Amino acid sequence: MVMAQSLFITLKQQQPDCLIDVLAPAWSRPLLERMSEVNAAIDMPLGHGEFGFGKRRRLGVALRANNYSQVIVLPNSWKSALVPFFTGAPTRTGYVGEFRYGLLNDARKLDKTVLSMTVQRFCALAYAAYAADAPQPPPIPTPVLSISDEGVETALNKHGLNNAEAILVLCPGAEYGPAKRWPEEYYAEVARYWLDKGGQVWLFGSNKDEPVTTAINMLTENRCVDLAGRTSLGEAIDLMSLATHVVSNDSGLMHVAASLGRSLVAIYGSSDPGFTPPLNAQARVLRLGLDCSPCFKRECPLGHLKCLKDLLPARVIDALESAV
């Protein structure tokens, strides 16, 4: 969703008066509400993987009242093109994906050698004349989330926090799997370094990340502020905007930190920063580039996880020090 903002910005650059509504899962609403390009967020009433043909048809028909001139479909699945089809929008744009001719009447063929990054593939859909054999990818605007002072103050008060000292935010989770998670003891070493300098360390994540953040906090004698599973997504975004630095695995929160313009150290293991990089010029990407990576697996297929275990805390600390 953060990368999709680059598409929204591109559309606004081309058509400043266009109104952009976004149909997406309800969990993403706090992100969309912080994107100035978005006119309205529409909650998708179906869960992940749910087909629900009737629901999709009813939703599409209901959206006809909005008289959309174009619908752009970012997912590549067949079912994701159903709601756009039933809106009756005269232009329905997306990649061919799961053989979606008919559902899409502006179906593009994807050349992955030219559009190697997800965000490039999104932005290319904004250009009516963007050719499948274009020699180079389109320009990529930087996502920027809008933060309100009121929202930040409310989140601080709710969680009993202050921003008097420099704040290091750690995002040690990764929903995809352990092959994207830097070891918790390494995160703890970085946390101790920052705490001993007199700063604060806030731990972010979902409720699924609580075992990891709890372990990190224990290794620092509970000197961190553990917010995993305790904040809404909107509160996490607002609080992260206060960070002096962020250290994160390749995760959704990493992209949030990038869109907030934070000084970011992004750690890559099984995934590829060439495919989904942090869209922030200040970001430092750390990876070892072993012969076995990127493997894109949830768990290390070789059982050693060297791509992460051999990336020692000293490298992250050096990156933080060079950014100060």
Short mmCIF file of N, CA, C and O in Angstrom, two decimals, residues 82-167:
data_model
loop_
_atom_site.label_atom_id
_atom_site.label_comp_id
_atom_site.label_asym_id
_atom_site.label_seq_id
_atom_site.Cartn_x
_atom_site.Cartn_y
_atom_site.Cartn_z
N LEU A 82 -12.76 -8.55 -10.82
CA LEU A 82 -14.21 -8.66 -10.92
C LEU A 82 -14.92 -7.37 -10.50
O LEU A 82 -15.82 -6.90 -11.20
N VAL A 83 -14.58 -6.83 -9.34
CA VAL A 83 -15.24 -5.59 -8.89
C VAL A 83 -15.05 -4.49 -9.93
O VAL A 83 -16.03 -3.83 -10.31
N PRO A 84 -13.82 -4.25 -10.42
CA PRO A 84 -13.66 -3.24 -11.47
C PRO A 84 -14.53 -3.49 -12.69
O PRO A 84 -15.09 -2.55 -13.25
N PHE A 85 -14.67 -4.74 -13.09
CA PHE A 85 -15.50 -5.06 -14.24
C PHE A 85 -16.95 -4.66 -13.99
O PHE A 85 -17.60 -4.04 -14.85
N PHE A 86 -17.46 -4.98 -12.80
CA PHE A 86 -18.87 -4.71 -12.51
C PHE A 86 -19.15 -3.24 -12.22
O PHE A 86 -20.31 -2.83 -12.20
N THR A 87 -18.10 -2.41 -12.01
CA THR A 87 -18.35 -0.97 -11.87
C THR A 87 -18.80 -0.36 -13.19
O THR A 87 -19.38 0.73 -13.20
N GLY A 88 -18.49 -1.03 -14.30
CA GLY A 88 -18.83 -0.47 -15.60
C GLY A 88 -17.93 0.65 -16.03
O GLY A 88 -18.23 1.37 -17.00
N ALA A 89 -16.79 0.83 -15.36
CA ALA A 89 -15.85 1.88 -15.76
C ALA A 89 -15.41 1.67 -17.20
O ALA A 89 -15.09 0.54 -17.59
N PRO A 90 -15.39 2.71 -18.02
CA PRO A 90 -15.04 2.54 -19.44
C PRO A 90 -13.61 2.07 -19.67
O PRO A 90 -13.32 1.44 -20.68
N THR A 91 -12.70 2.38 -18.74
CA THR A 91 -11.31 1.94 -18.86
C THR A 91 -10.93 1.15 -17.63
O THR A 91 -11.03 1.66 -16.50
N ARG A 92 -10.51 -0.09 -17.85
CA ARG A 92 -10.12 -0.97 -16.74
C ARG A 92 -8.71 -1.47 -17.01
O ARG A 92 -8.49 -2.30 -17.90
N THR A 93 -7.78 -0.92 -16.25
CA THR A 93 -6.35 -1.07 -16.53
C THR A 93 -5.68 -2.03 -15.55
O THR A 93 -5.97 -2.01 -14.35
N GLY A 94 -4.78 -2.83 -16.05
CA GLY A 94 -3.99 -3.72 -15.20
C GLY A 94 -3.14 -4.63 -16.06
O GLY A 94 -3.21 -4.59 -17.30
N TYR A 95 -2.35 -5.45 -15.41
CA TYR A 95 -1.55 -6.42 -16.15
C TYR A 95 -2.39 -7.66 -16.44
O TYR A 95 -3.33 -7.98 -15.71
N VAL A 96 -2.04 -8.34 -17.51
CA VAL A 96 -2.82 -9.50 -17.94
C VAL A 96 -3.01 -10.48 -16.79
O VAL A 96 -4.11 -11.01 -16.57
N GLY A 97 -1.96 -10.71 -16.02
CA GLY A 97 -2.07 -11.57 -14.84
C GLY A 97 -2.65 -12.93 -15.17
O GLY A 97 -2.17 -13.62 -16.08
N GLU A 98 -3.71 -13.32 -14.45
CA GLU A 98 -4.34 -14.62 -14.65
C GLU A 98 -5.33 -14.56 -15.82
O GLU A 98 -6.53 -14.76 -15.65
N PHE A 99 -4.81 -14.27 -16.99
CA PHE A 99 -5.59 -14.25 -18.23
C PHE A 99 -6.89 -13.45 -18.06
O PHE A 99 -8.00 -13.99 -18.11
N ARG A 100 -6.75 -12.15 -17.87
CA ARG A 100 -7.90 -11.31 -17.51
C ARG A 100 -8.46 -10.50 -18.68
O ARG A 100 -9.12 -9.50 -18.48
N TYR A 101 -8.17 -10.94 -19.91
CA TYR A 101 -8.77 -10.28 -21.07
C TYR A 101 -10.28 -10.31 -20.93
O TYR A 101 -10.88 -11.32 -20.57
N GLY A 102 -10.92 -9.19 -21.22
CA GLY A 102 -12.37 -9.08 -21.07
C GLY A 102 -12.72 -8.38 -19.78
O GLY A 102 -13.43 -7.38 -19.78
N LEU A 103 -12.24 -8.91 -18.67
CA LEU A 103 -12.42 -8.20 -17.41
C LEU A 103 -11.67 -6.88 -17.46
O LEU A 103 -12.17 -5.84 -16.99
N LEU A 104 -10.47 -6.90 -18.01
CA LEU A 104 -9.70 -5.68 -18.24
C LEU A 104 -9.72 -5.38 -19.74
O LEU A 104 -9.47 -6.27 -20.55
N ASN A 105 -10.03 -4.14 -20.07
CA ASN A 105 -9.99 -3.77 -21.50
C ASN A 105 -8.77 -2.92 -21.82
O ASN A 105 -8.60 -2.47 -22.95
N ASP A 106 -7.92 -2.69 -20.82
CA ASP A 106 -6.62 -2.05 -21.02
C ASP A 106 -5.59 -2.96 -20.33
O ASP A 106 -4.98 -2.59 -19.33
N ALA A 107 -5.46 -4.17 -20.88
CA ALA A 107 -4.61 -5.19 -20.27
C ALA A 107 -3.19 -5.06 -20.80
O ALA A 107 -2.96 -5.13 -22.01
N ARG A 108 -2.25 -4.85 -19.89
CA ARG A 108 -0.86 -4.65 -20.27
C ARG A 108 -0.04 -5.93 -20.07
O ARG A 108 -0.29 -6.68 -19.13
N LYS A 109 0.92 -6.13 -20.92
CA LYS A 109 1.87 -7.22 -20.72
C LYS A 109 3.06 -6.70 -19.92
O LYS A 109 3.55 -5.60 -20.17
N LEU A 110 3.50 -7.48 -18.96
CA LEU A 110 4.56 -7.05 -18.05
C LEU A 110 5.91 -7.60 -18.49
O LEU A 110 6.07 -8.81 -18.64
N ASP A 111 6.85 -6.71 -18.71
CA ASP A 111 8.23 -7.10 -18.99
C ASP A 111 9.03 -6.91 -17.69
O ASP A 111 9.39 -5.79 -17.32
N LYS A 112 9.28 -8.02 -17.01
CA LYS A 112 9.94 -7.95 -15.71
C LYS A 112 11.40 -7.53 -15.82
O LYS A 112 11.99 -7.13 -14.82
N THR A 113 11.97 -7.62 -17.02
CA THR A 113 13.36 -7.18 -17.17
C THR A 113 13.46 -5.65 -17.17
O THR A 113 14.49 -5.10 -16.78
N VAL A 114 12.39 -4.99 -17.60
CA VAL A 114 12.36 -3.52 -17.58
C VAL A 114 11.79 -3.02 -16.26
O VAL A 114 12.35 -2.13 -15.62
N LEU A 115 10.68 -3.61 -15.84
CA LEU A 115 10.02 -3.22 -14.59
C LEU A 115 10.36 -4.25 -13.53
O LEU A 115 9.56 -5.12 -13.20
N SER A 116 11.55 -4.15 -12.98
CA SER A 116 12.03 -5.15 -12.03
C SER A 116 11.49 -4.92 -10.62
O SER A 116 11.47 -5.85 -9.81
N MET A 117 11.05 -3.71 -10.32
CA MET A 117 10.56 -3.37 -8.99
C MET A 117 9.04 -3.30 -8.98
O MET A 117 8.42 -2.84 -9.94
N THR A 118 8.47 -3.71 -7.86
CA THR A 118 7.01 -3.64 -7.71
C THR A 118 6.49 -2.23 -7.94
O THR A 118 5.51 -2.02 -8.65
N VAL A 119 7.15 -1.25 -7.36
CA VAL A 119 6.67 0.13 -7.46
C VAL A 119 6.75 0.63 -8.90
O VAL A 119 5.90 1.44 -9.33
N GLN A 120 7.72 0.18 -9.66
CA GLN A 120 7.79 0.55 -11.08
C GLN A 120 6.59 0.00 -11.85
O GLN A 120 6.02 0.68 -12.71
N ARG A 121 6.19 -1.22 -11.51
CA ARG A 121 5.05 -1.85 -12.18
C ARG A 121 3.77 -1.08 -11.87
O ARG A 121 2.90 -0.93 -12.73
N PHE A 122 3.65 -0.61 -10.63
CA PHE A 122 2.49 0.19 -10.27
C PHE A 122 2.46 1.49 -11.07
O PHE A 122 1.46 1.83 -11.69
N CYS A 123 3.56 2.23 -11.04
CA CYS A 123 3.59 3.56 -11.67
C CYS A 123 3.42 3.49 -13.18
O CYS A 123 2.84 4.40 -13.78
N ALA A 124 3.89 2.42 -13.81
CA ALA A 124 3.75 2.30 -15.26
C ALA A 124 2.29 2.28 -15.68
O ALA A 124 1.95 2.71 -16.80
N LEU A 125 1.41 1.81 -14.80
CA LEU A 125 -0.02 1.74 -15.13
C LEU A 125 -0.67 3.12 -15.21
O LEU A 125 -1.78 3.26 -15.72
N ALA A 126 0.00 4.14 -14.74
CA ALA A 126 -0.54 5.50 -14.80
C ALA A 126 -0.40 6.11 -16.18
O ALA A 126 -1.06 7.11 -16.49
N TYR A 127 0.46 5.53 -17.01
CA TYR A 127 0.75 6.11 -18.32
C TYR A 127 -0.04 5.37 -19.39
O TYR A 127 0.19 4.19 -19.64
N ALA A 128 -0.93 6.08 -20.04
CA ALA A 128 -1.77 5.45 -21.06
C ALA A 128 -0.94 4.91 -22.21
O ALA A 128 -1.26 3.89 -22.81
N ALA A 129 0.16 5.58 -22.51
CA ALA A 129 0.95 5.19 -23.67
C ALA A 129 2.19 4.41 -23.28
O ALA A 129 3.08 4.20 -24.10
N TYR A 130 2.26 3.97 -22.00
CA TYR A 130 3.48 3.26 -21.59
C TYR A 130 3.54 1.92 -22.30
O TYR A 130 2.68 1.06 -22.13
N ALA A 131 4.54 1.72 -23.11
CA ALA A 131 4.65 0.52 -23.95
C ALA A 131 5.26 -0.64 -23.17
O ALA A 131 6.09 -0.45 -22.29
N ALA A 132 4.80 -1.83 -23.52
CA ALA A 132 5.32 -3.02 -22.86
C ALA A 132 6.81 -3.20 -23.12
O ALA A 132 7.52 -3.79 -22.32
N ASP A 133 7.29 -2.66 -24.24
CA ASP A 133 8.70 -2.80 -24.57
C ASP A 133 9.48 -1.52 -24.33
O ASP A 133 10.52 -1.27 -24.97
N ALA A 134 8.98 -0.67 -23.41
CA ALA A 134 9.67 0.59 -23.11
C ALA A 134 11.09 0.29 -22.65
O ALA A 134 11.33 -0.66 -21.91
N PRO A 135 12.05 1.11 -23.08
CA PRO A 135 13.45 0.81 -22.77
C PRO A 135 13.84 1.06 -21.33
O PRO A 135 14.87 0.58 -20.87
N GLN A 136 13.06 1.84 -20.61
CA GLN A 136 13.41 2.14 -19.23
C GLN A 136 12.15 2.32 -18.41
O GLN A 136 11.08 2.61 -18.94
N PRO A 137 12.25 2.10 -17.09
CA PRO A 137 11.07 2.23 -16.22
C PRO A 137 10.64 3.67 -16.05
O PRO A 137 11.42 4.61 -16.32
N PRO A 138 9.40 3.90 -15.60
CA PRO A 138 8.92 5.26 -15.37
C PRO A 138 9.56 5.85 -14.13
O PRO A 138 10.10 5.12 -13.28
N PRO A 139 9.51 7.17 -13.97
CA PRO A 139 10.01 7.79 -12.73
C PRO A 139 9.16 7.37 -11.53
O PRO A 139 7.96 7.12 -11.67
N ILE A 140 9.79 7.31 -10.37
CA ILE A 140 9.12 6.84 -9.16
C ILE A 140 9.06 7.96 -8.13
O ILE A 140 10.08 8.31 -7.52
N PRO A 141 7.90 8.57 -7.90
CA PRO A 141 7.78 9.56 -6.84
C PRO A 141 7.93 8.90 -5.46
O PRO A 141 7.53 7.75 -5.27
N THR A 142 8.47 9.63 -4.53
CA THR A 142 8.67 9.11 -3.17
C THR A 142 7.36 9.18 -2.38
O THR A 142 6.75 10.25 -2.30
N PRO A 143 6.92 8.07 -1.80
CA PRO A 143 5.72 8.11 -0.94
C PRO A 143 5.95 9.00 0.28
O PRO A 143 7.04 8.98 0.86
N VAL A 144 4.95 9.77 0.64
CA VAL A 144 5.04 10.65 1.81
C VAL A 144 3.71 10.59 2.56
O VAL A 144 2.68 11.03 2.04
N LEU A 145 3.74 10.07 3.76
CA LEU A 145 2.54 10.03 4.59
C LEU A 145 2.39 11.35 5.35
O LEU A 145 3.38 11.91 5.83
N SER A 146 1.17 11.84 5.47
CA SER A 146 0.89 13.09 6.16
C SER A 146 0.55 12.80 7.62
O SER A 146 -0.34 11.99 7.91
N ILE A 147 1.24 13.47 8.52
CA ILE A 147 1.06 13.25 9.96
C ILE A 147 0.53 14.52 10.60
O ILE A 147 1.01 15.63 10.30
N SER A 148 -0.44 14.38 11.49
CA SER A 148 -0.98 15.55 12.19
C SER A 148 -0.42 15.61 13.61
O SER A 148 -0.20 14.58 14.25
N ASP A 149 -0.18 16.83 14.08
CA ASP A 149 0.30 17.01 15.46
C ASP A 149 -0.71 16.44 16.45
O ASP A 149 -0.32 15.87 17.48
N GLU A 150 -1.98 16.60 16.15
CA GLU A 150 -3.02 16.09 17.05
C GLU A 150 -2.95 14.57 17.17
O GLU A 150 -3.05 14.02 18.28
N GLY A 151 -2.77 13.89 16.04
CA GLY A 151 -2.68 12.44 16.07
C GLY A 151 -1.47 11.97 16.86
O GLY A 151 -1.56 10.99 17.62
N VAL A 152 -0.34 12.64 16.68
CA VAL A 152 0.87 12.28 17.41
C VAL A 152 0.68 12.48 18.91
O VAL A 152 1.02 11.62 19.72
N GLU A 153 0.11 13.61 19.28
CA GLU A 153 -0.09 13.91 20.70
C GLU A 153 -1.04 12.91 21.34
O GLU A 153 -0.82 12.46 22.47
N THR A 154 -2.09 12.55 20.63
CA THR A 154 -3.05 11.57 21.15
C THR A 154 -2.37 10.23 21.38
O THR A 154 -2.58 9.57 22.41
N ALA A 155 -1.55 9.80 20.43
CA ALA A 155 -0.85 8.51 20.57
C ALA A 155 0.15 8.54 21.72
O ALA A 155 0.28 7.57 22.48
N LEU A 156 0.88 9.64 21.85
CA LEU A 156 1.83 9.77 22.96
C LEU A 156 1.12 9.67 24.32
O LEU A 156 1.56 8.93 25.21
N ASN A 157 0.02 10.39 24.44
CA ASN A 157 -0.70 10.39 25.71
C ASN A 157 -1.31 9.02 26.02
O ASN A 157 -1.28 8.56 27.17
N LYS A 158 -1.85 8.38 25.01
CA LYS A 158 -2.49 7.08 25.22
C LYS A 158 -1.50 6.05 25.74
O LYS A 158 -1.83 5.22 26.61
N HIS A 159 -0.26 6.10 25.25
CA HIS A 159 0.72 5.08 25.62
C HIS A 159 1.74 5.59 26.64
O HIS A 159 2.72 4.89 26.93
N GLY A 160 1.49 6.77 27.18
CA GLY A 160 2.35 7.29 28.24
C GLY A 160 3.78 7.53 27.81
O GLY A 160 4.71 7.27 28.57
N LEU A 161 3.96 8.07 26.61
CA LEU A 161 5.30 8.24 26.06
C LEU A 161 5.68 9.71 26.00
O LEU A 161 4.83 10.60 26.05
N ASN A 162 6.99 9.96 25.88
CA ASN A 162 7.47 11.31 25.62
C ASN A 162 8.56 11.23 24.58
O ASN A 162 9.18 10.18 24.38
N ASN A 163 8.82 12.32 23.92
CA ASN A 163 9.86 12.35 22.90
C ASN A 163 10.98 13.30 23.28
O ASN A 163 11.57 13.98 22.45
N ALA A 164 11.28 13.32 24.59
CA ALA A 164 12.33 14.21 25.08
C ALA A 164 13.72 13.73 24.67
O ALA A 164 14.61 14.53 24.42
N GLU A 165 13.92 12.40 24.64
CA GLU A 165 15.22 11.85 24.25
C GLU A 165 15.14 11.31 22.83
O GLU A 165 14.07 11.01 22.32
N ALA A 166 16.32 11.17 22.21
CA ALA A 166 16.38 10.62 20.86
C ALA A 166 15.78 9.21 20.85
O ALA A 166 16.06 8.40 21.74
N ILE A 167 14.98 8.93 19.84
CA ILE A 167 14.20 7.69 19.80
C ILE A 167 14.71 6.79 18.68
O ILE A 167 14.75 7.19 17.51
#
